Every structure is written in structure tokens, then in C-alpha cells.
């Protein structure tokens, strides 16, 4: 089944002007086509649940070294493509390469996660700079080399997704110094001194525009913006720190690269997904598992392509429960342009066989 139901005509025409027909199912859907079965890829499809990833990881000193060694980043990006034949590869990197490139001291502690020297005032903010990002001496040069190598190694039907964290989510880690239960330190700064906090957000916006543009120039065909902690902000603050920075990034990247579709993932946005989808002008919105797929079909799909949203724990559980839940999502979203994905990343305890089972369940759902 092929069609362009779901997107309003102005949007469809705007996209059609920019994207020529493609062999890649992901790009066809992002141009507004509904295809059955839909393209499938999974957030965190490369990573610790795969034994071949753990083998590469065991040979590297630390996680950042893996991100900044083009051969290794290329290899781990390709691993899940070889195993499962996903419709997209996502660059193996991390959202925290931006604070690193801005000059913030950071490291990944084994088994615990990221540790950053917190930025909590104007003085600490003043020490950071995006100046080197625009130059050929960018500390992220290795990332762009990986993008080019991945692109040339991919099968012709597989699209390459580049990505960055959205400014609010990146700022969460920069200010808290790591992960947090409620992110109250960064929220308090944003609420008590929004003008000063805007300086941090603006710095990350600029760095992110540069980083994404360089990924596109190197060969990324689609961009995803991860706003994983969007859901912790109340109304008002959400517009200022989630919608506005994402909208600025979409506008700037699209001005330079009009043909490149952009997927937004403002996790935990609830009812605000609708405002996010229309106000940021993203090409697609990735929804978390708390969003009813039928609601997404009714409220979001008329404006944007919808990506999602199987609960990663169904993938961990596998079997009939997983297949039934995946089928429900296909049934709700499959009439319009949709990309099958999880509501968040693959959990590291997930048996690799469950992933193979999920992919064959999606692909078995109709003839392409
Ligand atoms: O030792 C290891 O192997 C470290 C685990 C790991 C991995 C596999 C980290 C540390 N990052 C990654 C890769 C990664 N991170 C990708 C690769 C591509 C893929 O999806 O296959 C991507 C897209 C990310 C993005 C990322 N990093 C996000 C946004 C998505 C999300 O999961 O919400 C976030 C919040 C991070 C921060 C981060 N990096 C790593 C960890 C353990 C964390 C989370 C810390 C926390 O718990 O808050």
C-alpha cells in the first residue's frame, strides 16, 4: 500500500519540492508517503545488548574514545544493520560530545554514566566557547569522518540518521553534572534567572546548528533531535526551553539544508506533543510509549510523520505480548506516514533474538 494520506497538502507539497523519490523507505515516509510495512529502526539499536558491541567496547579505554575513533564508531553503527537490516542506521555518538567540544570537563564512569564539571553560573558559562566548532580544527572532526565512512558502507536502501541532543536536555547534564531524578538544579536556574540561563541555551543552540550541519555535509540524510528530558518542564517553561530552541535549530538547519528531514523527540511531552509538532516545524515527531497511538494518529499525523512508540520493556519481554503490542501500534498508525520505533532506547538486558523477532513481526505485516 502506498499513499500520501495523513499530511496536509501544503506540508506535502513543501516536502515534495525538496525530496526526490528515493529507494530508501525511511526517506519516502519522511516525504509524506504511507508505506506498508513501515520502515523500522530502534533508538539505541547499537549498544550494550549486542555481544559484538561489548567486544569492541572492551577494547577501548573509555566511551568517548569509542565515539571519537572513526573506525570504531563506524563498526558499532553498522553492527545492528548487519544483524537486523534496519531501514536506518543512526550514527554512533552521544549527545554529550557537545559539552565536551564546548570545553566542559567530562568523563563517562564505567557502569554509572556521565560525570561533568557542573556549569551553574555566568562565570562557569563564560569559560565555554563554541568558537572551535565552526573550524576545521573542530574537536568533533572525528565524528564527521565517521559519518562519511558509515554513509559509504551502508546498503543503498538504508538511510543514515545524524543526531544531537536538544539544548534543554544537554543543559540538564551540563548543569546537574550527570543524570538526576528530577533535574531540580537546572530547573531552578531556568526559573530564577531565565536571562542568564538563556546564555547557556543560546550557546548550545549555536553549537548544535553547526554540529548538525557538519553531519549533513558529511553524509547524514536525516537528523534527529533528542529532547529526552523535555517532560520535566511545566507549561510556559516548556515553550521557552523546549519549543523555542528546537524551532530555532530546525529553522537554521533547514535554511542550509532544505531537503534534510528532521525528527524531533521531546520525550514525555504529553498533550504538548501537538504544539511541539506544529510550532517547531519538524518533519516527524517521535512519541514516547505513554502517548496513545490512536491519539497520535488523530492529533499528530495530520501535521507530521509519527515515529514510535513500543515500550522498550515489551522488547525486553518478547513473545506474544511484544508482538501484540507492536501490532496495536501498526494498526493505529499504519494508515498514515509512520516509522516504527520504540518509545525510548533499547534496554541493555534485551535479548538480541527479541529484536530479530520484532523486525520480522513488523515486516510480516504487509507487502512493501
Ligand atoms: O559504555 C557504554 O557503552 C555507554 C552507554 C552509552 C551508549 C551505547 C552511552 C552513554 N551513550 C550511548 C550511545 C548513544 N547515546 C547513542 C547511539 C546511537 C544509537 O541510538 O544506537 C545515542 C543516540 C545516544 C543519545 C543520548 N545520550 C541520549 C538521548 C537519548 C536517550 O536515551 O534519552 C542521552 C540522554 C544520552 C546521555 C547518556 N549517554 C550515555 C548514558 C549512559 C547516558 C544517559 C545518562 C542518564 O541516565 O541520564
mmCIF file of C-alpha atoms and ligand atoms in Angstrom:
data_model
loop_
_atom_site.group_PDB
_atom_site.id
_atom_site.type_symbol
_atom_site.label_atom_id
_atom_site.label_comp_id
_atom_site.label_asym_id
_atom_site.label_seq_id
_atom_site.Cartn_x
_atom_site.Cartn_y
_atom_site.Cartn_z
ATOM 1 C CA UNK A 1 0.000 0.000 0.000
ATOM 2 C CA UNK A 2 1.370 3.359 -0.981
ATOM 3 C CA UNK A 3 -0.269 6.710 -0.399
ATOM 4 C CA UNK A 4 0.197 10.176 0.958
ATOM 5 C CA UNK A 5 -2.664 10.229 3.397
ATOM 6 C CA UNK A 6 -2.116 11.934 6.676
ATOM 7 C CA UNK A 7 -0.209 15.084 5.835
ATOM 8 C CA UNK A 8 -1.996 18.277 4.925
ATOM 9 C CA UNK A 9 -1.446 19.328 1.321
ATOM 10 C CA UNK A 10 0.672 22.429 1.983
ATOM 11 C CA UNK A 11 3.070 20.360 4.036
ATOM 12 C CA UNK A 12 3.137 17.579 1.462
ATOM 13 C CA UNK A 13 3.912 19.977 -1.371
ATOM 14 C CA UNK A 14 6.641 21.689 0.617
ATOM 15 C CA UNK A 15 8.286 18.350 1.280
ATOM 16 C CA UNK A 16 7.754 17.062 -2.260
ATOM 17 C CA UNK A 17 9.673 20.007 -3.682
ATOM 18 C CA UNK A 18 12.691 19.132 -1.589
ATOM 19 C CA UNK A 19 12.834 15.372 -1.639
ATOM 20 C CA UNK A 20 13.143 13.422 -4.825
ATOM 21 C CA UNK A 21 11.830 9.870 -4.908
ATOM 22 C CA UNK A 22 14.168 7.568 -3.099
ATOM 23 C CA UNK A 23 14.903 3.865 -2.787
ATOM 24 C CA UNK A 24 15.030 4.336 0.939
ATOM 25 C CA UNK A 25 11.744 3.604 2.720
ATOM 26 C CA UNK A 26 12.655 5.934 5.592
ATOM 27 C CA UNK A 27 13.103 8.899 3.245
ATOM 28 C CA UNK A 28 9.897 8.100 1.375
ATOM 29 C CA UNK A 29 7.911 8.146 4.599
ATOM 30 C CA UNK A 30 9.589 11.342 5.736
ATOM 31 C CA UNK A 31 8.491 12.869 2.425
ATOM 32 C CA UNK A 32 4.884 12.101 3.402
ATOM 33 C CA UNK A 33 4.221 8.651 1.909
ATOM 34 C CA UNK A 34 2.451 5.968 3.893
ATOM 35 C CA UNK A 35 4.127 2.615 3.228
ATOM 36 C CA UNK A 36 3.227 -0.803 4.466
ATOM 37 C CA UNK A 37 5.039 -2.287 6.217
ATOM 38 C CA UNK A 38 6.522 0.926 7.631
ATOM 39 C CA UNK A 39 10.267 1.435 7.923
ATOM 40 C CA UNK A 40 11.734 0.328 11.250
ATOM 41 C CA UNK A 41 14.757 1.280 13.309
ATOM 42 C CA UNK A 42 15.277 1.476 17.087
ATOM 43 C CA UNK A 43 16.707 4.155 19.323
ATOM 44 C CA UNK A 44 19.913 2.771 20.898
ATOM 45 C CA UNK A 45 19.960 -0.029 18.341
ATOM 46 C CA UNK A 46 23.746 -0.069 18.715
ATOM 47 C CA UNK A 47 24.887 -0.714 22.244
ATOM 48 C CA UNK A 48 25.408 -2.984 25.164
ATOM 49 C CA UNK A 49 22.649 -5.518 24.434
ATOM 50 C CA UNK A 50 24.741 -6.696 21.441
ATOM 51 C CA UNK A 51 27.679 -9.039 22.205
ATOM 52 C CA UNK A 52 29.622 -7.669 19.216
ATOM 53 C CA UNK A 53 29.281 -4.136 20.670
ATOM 54 C CA UNK A 54 30.534 -5.308 24.056
ATOM 55 C CA UNK A 55 33.540 -6.911 22.339
ATOM 56 C CA UNK A 56 34.515 -3.610 20.653
ATOM 57 C CA UNK A 57 33.771 -1.633 23.803
ATOM 58 C CA UNK A 58 36.024 -3.957 25.883
ATOM 59 C CA UNK A 59 38.976 -2.972 23.704
ATOM 60 C CA UNK A 60 38.510 0.801 24.158
ATOM 61 C CA UNK A 61 39.779 2.825 27.090
ATOM 62 C CA UNK A 62 36.541 4.704 27.574
ATOM 63 C CA UNK A 63 33.264 5.501 25.929
ATOM 64 C CA UNK A 64 34.389 8.869 24.497
ATOM 65 C CA UNK A 65 37.328 7.171 22.800
ATOM 66 C CA UNK A 66 34.811 4.931 21.041
ATOM 67 C CA UNK A 67 32.838 7.985 19.875
ATOM 68 C CA UNK A 68 35.991 9.766 18.639
ATOM 69 C CA UNK A 69 37.636 6.864 16.777
ATOM 70 C CA UNK A 70 36.020 6.871 13.305
ATOM 71 C CA UNK A 71 36.752 3.201 12.519
ATOM 72 C CA UNK A 72 35.242 2.011 15.781
ATOM 73 C CA UNK A 73 32.233 4.347 15.661
ATOM 74 C CA UNK A 74 31.612 3.131 12.110
ATOM 75 C CA UNK A 75 31.880 -0.504 13.101
ATOM 76 C CA UNK A 76 29.413 -0.271 16.009
ATOM 77 C CA UNK A 77 26.965 1.787 13.916
ATOM 78 C CA UNK A 78 26.933 -0.958 11.280
ATOM 79 C CA UNK A 79 26.585 -3.898 13.693
ATOM 80 C CA UNK A 80 22.778 -3.702 14.108
ATOM 81 C CA UNK A 81 22.353 -3.095 10.356
ATOM 82 C CA UNK A 82 24.201 -6.335 9.560
ATOM 83 C CA UNK A 83 22.220 -8.295 12.117
ATOM 84 C CA UNK A 84 18.715 -6.956 11.507
ATOM 85 C CA UNK A 85 18.711 -4.955 8.253
ATOM 86 C CA UNK A 86 17.048 -1.930 9.840
ATOM 87 C CA UNK A 87 15.798 0.778 7.470
ATOM 88 C CA UNK A 88 18.081 3.325 9.126
ATOM 89 C CA UNK A 89 21.464 3.452 10.788
ATOM 90 C CA UNK A 90 21.960 6.056 13.496
ATOM 91 C CA UNK A 91 25.439 7.472 13.913
ATOM 92 C CA UNK A 92 27.100 6.015 16.990
ATOM 93 C CA UNK A 93 27.964 9.008 19.146
ATOM 94 C CA UNK A 94 26.451 10.752 22.157
ATOM 95 C CA UNK A 95 24.585 13.954 22.923
ATOM 96 C CA UNK A 96 27.349 14.861 25.405
ATOM 97 C CA UNK A 97 30.018 15.395 22.729
ATOM 98 C CA UNK A 98 28.681 18.973 22.551
ATOM 99 C CA UNK A 99 29.567 19.941 26.164
ATOM 100 C CA UNK A 100 32.927 18.249 25.585
ATOM 101 C CA UNK A 101 33.512 20.316 22.427
ATOM 102 C CA UNK A 102 32.496 23.500 24.274
ATOM 103 C CA UNK A 103 35.314 22.861 26.738
ATOM 104 C CA UNK A 104 33.419 21.428 29.709
ATOM 105 C CA UNK A 105 35.416 18.823 31.648
ATOM 106 C CA UNK A 106 33.635 15.457 31.486
ATOM 107 C CA UNK A 107 34.091 11.700 31.566
ATOM 108 C CA UNK A 108 31.995 8.559 31.459
ATOM 109 C CA UNK A 109 32.286 6.455 34.594
ATOM 110 C CA UNK A 110 32.026 2.710 33.970
ATOM 111 C CA UNK A 111 28.632 1.383 34.994
ATOM 112 C CA UNK A 112 27.446 4.783 36.269
ATOM 113 C CA UNK A 113 27.154 7.170 33.348
ATOM 114 C CA UNK A 114 28.404 10.652 32.534
ATOM 115 C CA UNK A 115 30.150 12.956 35.039
ATOM 116 C CA UNK A 116 30.554 16.624 34.110
ATOM 117 C CA UNK A 117 32.108 19.563 35.970
ATOM 118 C CA UNK A 118 28.808 21.418 36.611
ATOM 119 C CA UNK A 119 28.134 24.780 34.945
ATOM 120 C CA UNK A 120 25.889 26.695 37.335
ATOM 121 C CA UNK A 121 26.634 30.396 36.912
ATOM 122 C CA UNK A 122 27.737 33.086 34.471
ATOM 123 C CA UNK A 123 31.388 32.637 35.416
ATOM 124 C CA UNK A 124 31.444 28.926 34.521
ATOM 125 C CA UNK A 125 29.397 29.669 31.410
ATOM 126 C CA UNK A 126 31.928 32.317 30.362
ATOM 127 C CA UNK A 127 34.677 29.681 30.182
ATOM 128 C CA UNK A 128 32.845 27.716 27.481
ATOM 129 C CA UNK A 129 33.109 28.569 23.798
ATOM 130 C CA UNK A 130 31.646 27.392 20.509
ATOM 131 C CA UNK A 131 34.440 29.112 18.562
ATOM 132 C CA UNK A 132 36.338 25.961 17.584
ATOM 133 C CA UNK A 133 33.211 24.138 16.412
ATOM 134 C CA UNK A 134 32.957 26.071 13.179
ATOM 135 C CA UNK A 135 36.603 25.499 12.242
ATOM 136 C CA UNK A 136 38.387 22.619 10.569
ATOM 137 C CA UNK A 137 40.087 22.102 13.934
ATOM 138 C CA UNK A 138 36.766 21.178 15.498
ATOM 139 C CA UNK A 139 37.133 18.600 18.266
ATOM 140 C CA UNK A 140 34.217 16.843 16.552
ATOM 141 C CA UNK A 141 36.069 16.299 13.269
ATOM 142 C CA UNK A 142 36.343 12.557 14.060
ATOM 143 C CA UNK A 143 32.547 12.364 14.265
ATOM 144 C CA UNK A 144 32.165 13.770 10.738
ATOM 145 C CA UNK A 145 34.779 11.321 9.452
ATOM 146 C CA UNK A 146 32.706 8.506 10.958
ATOM 147 C CA UNK A 147 29.550 9.857 9.258
ATOM 148 C CA UNK A 148 31.261 9.802 5.854
ATOM 149 C CA UNK A 149 32.626 6.281 6.381
ATOM 150 C CA UNK A 150 29.237 4.954 7.542
ATOM 151 C CA UNK A 151 27.422 6.526 4.627
ATOM 152 C CA UNK A 152 29.685 4.890 2.086
ATOM 153 C CA UNK A 153 29.422 1.486 3.799
ATOM 154 C CA UNK A 154 25.627 1.345 4.075
ATOM 155 C CA UNK A 155 23.396 -0.726 1.796
ATOM 156 C CA UNK A 156 21.592 1.516 -0.728
ATOM 157 C CA UNK A 157 18.187 1.053 0.942
ATOM 158 C CA UNK A 158 19.424 2.117 4.382
ATOM 159 C CA UNK A 159 19.203 5.771 5.422
ATOM 160 C CA UNK A 160 21.749 7.414 7.709
ATOM 161 C CA UNK A 161 20.473 9.419 10.676
ATOM 162 C CA UNK A 162 22.687 12.031 12.319
ATOM 163 C CA UNK A 163 21.669 13.470 15.672
ATOM 164 C CA UNK A 164 22.213 15.833 18.557
ATOM 165 C CA UNK A 165 20.670 16.411 21.945
ATOM 166 C CA UNK A 166 18.273 19.340 22.130
ATOM 167 C CA UNK A 167 19.538 22.306 24.149
ATOM 168 C CA UNK A 168 17.309 21.751 27.193
ATOM 169 C CA UNK A 169 18.368 18.105 27.569
ATOM 170 C CA UNK A 170 22.055 18.875 27.002
ATOM 171 C CA UNK A 171 21.800 21.722 29.530
ATOM 172 C CA UNK A 172 20.303 19.268 32.050
ATOM 173 C CA UNK A 173 23.567 17.284 32.040
ATOM 174 C CA UNK A 174 25.780 20.389 31.861
ATOM 175 C CA UNK A 175 24.181 21.946 34.939
ATOM 176 C CA UNK A 176 23.399 18.864 37.045
ATOM 177 C CA UNK A 177 26.812 17.350 36.261
ATOM 178 C CA UNK A 178 25.269 13.982 35.382
ATOM 179 C CA UNK A 179 21.927 12.336 35.421
ATOM 180 C CA UNK A 180 19.338 13.296 38.020
ATOM 181 C CA UNK A 181 15.996 12.105 39.369
ATOM 182 C CA UNK A 182 14.122 15.394 38.991
ATOM 183 C CA UNK A 183 16.594 17.874 37.414
ATOM 184 C CA UNK A 184 15.751 20.486 40.026
ATOM 185 C CA UNK A 185 19.111 22.310 39.903
ATOM 186 C CA UNK A 186 18.826 23.129 36.207
ATOM 187 C CA UNK A 187 15.104 23.893 36.559
ATOM 188 C CA UNK A 188 15.803 26.251 39.433
ATOM 189 C CA UNK A 189 18.360 28.198 37.369
ATOM 190 C CA UNK A 190 15.981 28.381 34.381
ATOM 191 C CA UNK A 191 13.146 29.584 36.614
ATOM 192 C CA UNK A 192 15.008 32.006 38.881
ATOM 193 C CA UNK A 193 17.261 33.691 36.308
ATOM 194 C CA UNK A 194 15.912 32.975 32.821
ATOM 195 C CA UNK A 195 18.032 35.702 31.202
ATOM 196 C CA UNK A 196 21.274 34.226 32.476
ATOM 197 C CA UNK A 197 20.161 30.659 31.713
ATOM 198 C CA UNK A 198 19.272 31.753 28.163
ATOM 199 C CA UNK A 199 23.006 32.377 27.664
ATOM 200 C CA UNK A 200 23.660 28.660 28.151
ATOM 201 C CA UNK A 201 20.773 27.613 25.901
ATOM 202 C CA UNK A 202 21.883 30.034 23.152
ATOM 203 C CA UNK A 203 25.419 28.666 23.265
ATOM 204 C CA UNK A 204 24.136 25.101 22.863
ATOM 205 C CA UNK A 205 21.713 26.161 20.085
ATOM 206 C CA UNK A 206 24.591 27.636 18.056
ATOM 207 C CA UNK A 207 26.882 24.665 18.648
ATOM 208 C CA UNK A 208 24.097 22.237 17.731
ATOM 209 C CA UNK A 209 23.273 24.000 14.454
ATOM 210 C CA UNK A 210 26.937 23.804 13.488
ATOM 211 C CA UNK A 211 27.275 20.162 14.583
ATOM 212 C CA UNK A 212 24.181 19.039 12.683
ATOM 213 C CA UNK A 213 25.109 20.959 9.540
ATOM 214 C CA UNK A 214 28.541 19.343 9.541
ATOM 215 C CA UNK A 215 26.930 15.895 9.882
ATOM 216 C CA UNK A 216 24.714 16.628 6.873
ATOM 217 C CA UNK A 217 27.664 17.835 4.809
ATOM 218 C CA UNK A 218 29.492 14.605 5.740
ATOM 219 C CA UNK A 219 26.578 12.417 4.607
ATOM 220 C CA UNK A 220 23.748 12.302 7.182
ATOM 221 C CA UNK A 221 20.404 12.145 5.339
ATOM 222 C CA UNK A 222 18.051 12.672 8.281
ATOM 223 C CA UNK A 223 18.515 14.436 11.619
ATOM 224 C CA UNK A 224 17.010 13.502 14.973
ATOM 225 C CA UNK A 225 16.907 15.901 17.910
ATOM 226 C CA UNK A 226 16.744 14.121 21.282
ATOM 227 C CA UNK A 227 14.946 16.168 23.946
ATOM 228 C CA UNK A 228 14.844 13.278 26.406
ATOM 229 C CA UNK A 229 14.081 15.460 29.437
ATOM 230 C CA UNK A 230 11.509 17.765 27.830
ATOM 231 C CA UNK A 231 8.851 16.266 30.093
ATOM 232 C CA UNK A 232 10.213 17.716 33.352
ATOM 233 C CA UNK A 233 9.248 21.295 32.446
ATOM 234 C CA UNK A 234 5.929 22.938 33.370
ATOM 235 C CA UNK A 235 3.849 24.892 30.908
ATOM 236 C CA UNK A 236 5.434 28.210 29.935
ATOM 237 C CA UNK A 237 8.941 26.970 30.668
ATOM 238 C CA UNK A 238 8.265 24.219 28.105
ATOM 239 C CA UNK A 239 7.592 26.767 25.370
ATOM 240 C CA UNK A 240 10.713 28.751 26.185
ATOM 241 C CA UNK A 241 13.239 25.951 26.761
ATOM 242 C CA UNK A 242 11.871 23.134 24.597
ATOM 243 C CA UNK A 243 9.792 24.544 21.730
ATOM 244 C CA UNK A 244 11.771 27.704 21.041
ATOM 245 C CA UNK A 245 15.321 26.205 20.913
ATOM 246 C CA UNK A 246 14.172 23.206 18.847
ATOM 247 C CA UNK A 247 12.341 25.566 16.462
ATOM 248 C CA UNK A 248 15.467 27.721 16.057
ATOM 249 C CA UNK A 249 17.584 24.676 15.261
ATOM 250 C CA UNK A 250 15.041 23.332 12.752
ATOM 251 C CA UNK A 251 14.841 26.713 11.030
ATOM 252 C CA UNK A 252 18.611 27.190 10.787
ATOM 253 C CA UNK A 253 19.449 23.641 9.671
ATOM 254 C CA UNK A 254 16.610 23.710 7.135
ATOM 255 C CA UNK A 255 17.775 27.059 5.754
ATOM 256 C CA UNK A 256 21.152 25.473 4.976
ATOM 257 C CA UNK A 257 19.872 22.003 4.019
ATOM 258 C CA UNK A 258 16.226 22.248 2.917
ATOM 259 C CA UNK A 259 15.996 18.617 1.762
ATOM 260 C CA UNK A 260 17.001 17.057 5.060
ATOM 261 C CA UNK A 261 14.068 15.855 7.188
ATOM 262 C CA UNK A 262 14.254 16.490 10.921
ATOM 263 C CA UNK A 263 12.718 14.221 13.558
ATOM 264 C CA UNK A 264 12.004 15.746 16.983
ATOM 265 C CA UNK A 265 11.838 13.592 20.121
ATOM 266 C CA UNK A 266 10.517 15.687 23.013
ATOM 267 C CA UNK A 267 10.101 12.709 25.344
ATOM 268 C CA UNK A 268 7.401 12.972 27.983
ATOM 269 C CA UNK A 269 5.630 15.915 26.355
ATOM 270 C CA UNK A 270 2.112 14.508 26.852
ATOM 271 C CA UNK A 271 -0.553 16.815 25.468
ATOM 272 C CA UNK A 272 2.152 19.246 24.396
ATOM 273 C CA UNK A 273 3.330 16.965 21.574
ATOM 274 C CA UNK A 274 0.754 18.712 19.422
ATOM 275 C CA UNK A 275 2.151 22.199 19.996
ATOM 276 C CA UNK A 276 5.678 20.842 19.613
ATOM 277 C CA UNK A 277 4.867 19.211 16.255
ATOM 278 C CA UNK A 278 3.329 22.330 14.760
ATOM 279 C CA UNK A 279 5.414 25.101 16.343
ATOM 280 C CA UNK A 280 8.866 23.601 15.711
ATOM 281 C CA UNK A 281 8.001 22.602 12.099
ATOM 282 C CA UNK A 282 9.808 19.275 12.467
ATOM 283 C CA UNK A 283 9.192 16.756 9.665
ATOM 284 C CA UNK A 284 8.396 13.977 12.142
ATOM 285 C CA UNK A 285 7.782 13.606 15.827
ATOM 286 C CA UNK A 286 8.983 10.613 17.825
ATOM 287 C CA UNK A 287 6.496 9.796 20.584
ATOM 288 C CA UNK A 288 7.168 8.008 23.856
ATOM 289 C CA UNK A 289 5.200 4.971 24.991
ATOM 290 C CA UNK A 290 2.824 6.904 27.246
ATOM 291 C CA UNK A 291 1.197 8.508 24.200
ATOM 292 C CA UNK A 292 -1.808 6.505 22.955
ATOM 293 C CA UNK A 293 -1.041 5.576 19.337
ATOM 294 C CA UNK A 294 -4.636 6.383 18.338
ATOM 295 C CA UNK A 295 -4.313 9.862 19.808
ATOM 296 C CA UNK A 296 -1.063 10.351 17.870
ATOM 297 C CA UNK A 297 -2.809 9.204 14.667
ATOM 298 C CA UNK A 298 -5.667 11.665 15.186
ATOM 299 C CA UNK A 299 -3.793 14.699 16.522
ATOM 300 C CA UNK A 300 -0.246 14.489 15.191
ATOM 301 C CA UNK A 301 -0.289 12.526 11.942
ATOM 302 C CA UNK A 302 -2.350 15.180 10.077
ATOM 303 C CA UNK A 303 0.592 17.566 10.595
ATOM 304 C CA UNK A 304 3.714 15.422 10.777
ATOM 305 C CA UNK A 305 5.049 11.922 10.296
ATOM 306 C CA UNK A 306 4.753 9.966 13.560
ATOM 307 C CA UNK A 307 7.561 7.717 14.833
ATOM 308 C CA UNK A 308 7.114 5.302 17.712
ATOM 309 C CA UNK A 309 6.307 4.005 20.158
ATOM 310 C CA UNK A 310 6.630 0.460 21.529
ATOM 311 C CA UNK A 311 7.532 0.382 25.204
ATOM 312 C CA UNK A 312 11.165 -0.909 25.360
ATOM 313 C CA UNK A 313 10.063 -3.306 28.118
ATOM 314 C CA UNK A 314 7.861 -5.142 25.600
ATOM 315 C CA UNK A 315 11.037 -5.718 23.616
ATOM 316 C CA UNK A 316 12.762 -6.965 26.767
ATOM 317 C CA UNK A 317 9.810 -9.275 27.490
ATOM 318 C CA UNK A 318 9.483 -10.520 23.896
ATOM 319 C CA UNK A 319 6.994 -13.178 22.759
ATOM 320 C CA UNK A 320 3.281 -12.779 22.259
ATOM 321 C CA UNK A 321 2.975 -9.709 24.476
ATOM 322 C CA UNK A 322 5.561 -7.876 22.373
ATOM 323 C CA UNK A 323 4.018 -8.906 19.062
ATOM 324 C CA UNK A 324 0.527 -7.932 20.175
ATOM 325 C CA UNK A 325 1.671 -4.503 21.390
ATOM 326 C CA UNK A 326 3.586 -3.892 18.137
ATOM 327 C CA UNK A 327 0.516 -4.941 16.132
ATOM 328 C CA UNK A 328 -1.667 -2.474 18.019
ATOM 329 C CA UNK A 329 0.718 0.360 17.127
ATOM 330 C CA UNK A 330 0.777 -0.628 13.447
ATOM 331 C CA UNK A 331 -2.973 -0.773 13.409
ATOM 332 C CA UNK A 332 -3.348 2.687 14.910
ATOM 333 C CA UNK A 333 -0.649 4.485 12.910
ATOM 334 C CA UNK A 334 -0.249 2.361 9.774
ATOM 335 C CA UNK A 335 -2.823 4.222 7.675
ATOM 336 C CA UNK A 336 -0.670 7.348 7.593
ATOM 337 C CA UNK A 337 3.044 8.050 7.272
ATOM 338 C CA UNK A 338 4.745 6.307 10.170
ATOM 339 C CA UNK A 339 8.137 4.960 11.243
ATOM 340 C CA UNK A 340 8.151 2.033 13.638
ATOM 341 C CA UNK A 341 10.408 2.574 16.654
ATOM 342 C CA UNK A 342 10.441 2.281 20.435
ATOM 343 C CA UNK A 343 9.188 4.954 22.815
ATOM 344 C CA UNK A 344 12.762 5.204 24.177
ATOM 345 C CA UNK A 345 16.052 3.325 23.782
ATOM 346 C CA UNK A 346 16.718 -0.438 23.780
ATOM 347 C CA UNK A 347 17.327 -1.637 27.355
ATOM 348 C CA UNK A 348 20.754 -3.242 27.738
ATOM 349 C CA UNK A 349 19.395 -6.550 29.108
ATOM 350 C CA UNK A 350 17.279 -7.092 25.942
ATOM 351 C CA UNK A 351 17.932 -10.486 24.279
ATOM 352 C CA UNK A 352 19.083 -9.867 20.678
ATOM 353 C CA UNK A 353 16.651 -12.559 19.464
ATOM 354 C CA UNK A 354 13.726 -10.430 20.587
ATOM 355 C CA UNK A 355 14.889 -7.663 18.269
ATOM 356 C CA UNK A 356 15.019 -10.096 15.316
ATOM 357 C CA UNK A 357 11.544 -11.270 16.234
ATOM 358 C CA UNK A 358 10.199 -7.708 16.378
ATOM 359 C CA UNK A 359 11.650 -6.821 12.972
ATOM 360 C CA UNK A 360 10.138 -9.906 11.331
ATOM 361 C CA UNK A 361 6.818 -9.177 13.007
ATOM 362 C CA UNK A 362 6.795 -5.625 11.561
ATOM 363 C CA UNK A 363 7.978 -6.731 8.129
ATOM 364 C CA UNK A 364 5.488 -9.563 8.035
ATOM 365 C CA UNK A 365 2.634 -7.125 8.439
ATOM 366 C CA UNK A 366 2.180 -6.326 4.747
ATOM 367 C CA UNK A 367 3.891 -6.308 1.356
ATOM 368 C CA UNK A 368 6.100 -3.345 0.533
HETATM 369 O O1 LIG B 1 29.627 2.192 27.965
HETATM 370 C C1 LIG B 1 28.737 2.375 27.164
HETATM 371 O O2 LIG B 1 28.581 1.594 26.223
HETATM 372 C C2 LIG B 1 27.900 3.595 27.401
HETATM 373 C C3 LIG B 1 26.442 3.520 27.061
HETATM 374 C C4 LIG B 1 26.063 4.556 26.030
HETATM 375 C C5 LIG B 1 25.733 4.325 24.672
HETATM 376 C C6 LIG B 1 25.642 2.987 23.974
HETATM 377 C C7 LIG B 1 26.057 5.969 26.223
HETATM 378 C C8 LIG B 1 26.398 6.706 27.459
HETATM 379 N N1 LIG B 1 25.693 6.567 25.019
HETATM 380 C C9 LIG B 1 25.491 5.605 24.054
HETATM 381 C C10 LIG B 1 25.192 5.830 22.628
HETATM 382 C C11 LIG B 1 24.138 6.785 22.274
HETATM 383 N N2 LIG B 1 23.642 7.808 23.056
HETATM 384 C C12 LIG B 1 23.502 6.856 21.010
HETATM 385 C C13 LIG B 1 23.957 5.977 19.849
HETATM 386 C C14 LIG B 1 23.162 5.612 18.745
HETATM 387 C C15 LIG B 1 22.032 4.619 18.967
HETATM 388 O O3 LIG B 1 20.924 5.071 19.330
HETATM 389 O O4 LIG B 1 22.231 3.433 18.661
HETATM 390 C C16 LIG B 1 22.556 7.905 21.079
HETATM 391 C C17 LIG B 1 21.569 8.370 20.006
HETATM 392 C C18 LIG B 1 22.665 8.499 22.368
HETATM 393 C C19 LIG B 1 21.892 9.657 22.819
HETATM 394 C C20 LIG B 1 21.846 10.004 24.267
HETATM 395 N N3 LIG B 1 22.864 10.006 25.186
HETATM 396 C C21 LIG B 1 20.688 10.485 24.926
HETATM 397 C C22 LIG B 1 19.373 10.757 24.237
HETATM 398 C C23 LIG B 1 18.561 9.524 24.085
HETATM 399 C C24 LIG B 1 18.081 8.898 25.366
HETATM 400 O O5 LIG B 1 18.445 7.721 25.601
HETATM 401 O O6 LIG B 1 17.323 9.544 26.106
HETATM 402 C C25 LIG B 1 21.027 10.743 26.256
HETATM 403 C C26 LIG B 1 20.115 11.271 27.363
HETATM 404 C C27 LIG B 1 22.399 10.425 26.425
HETATM 405 C C28 LIG B 1 23.222 10.583 27.646
HETATM 406 C C29 LIG B 1 23.876 9.317 28.046
HETATM 407 N N4 LIG B 1 24.947 8.786 27.386
HETATM 408 C C30 LIG B 1 25.308 7.586 27.960
HETATM 409 C C31 LIG B 1 24.433 7.354 29.057
HETATM 410 C C32 LIG B 1 24.517 6.179 29.998
HETATM 411 C C33 LIG B 1 23.519 8.418 29.078
HETATM 412 C C34 LIG B 1 22.295 8.570 29.958
HETATM 413 C C35 LIG B 1 22.582 9.058 31.305
HETATM 414 C C36 LIG B 1 21.271 9.124 32.101
HETATM 415 O O7 LIG B 1 20.903 8.072 32.656
HETATM 416 O O8 LIG B 1 20.642 10.177 32.153
#
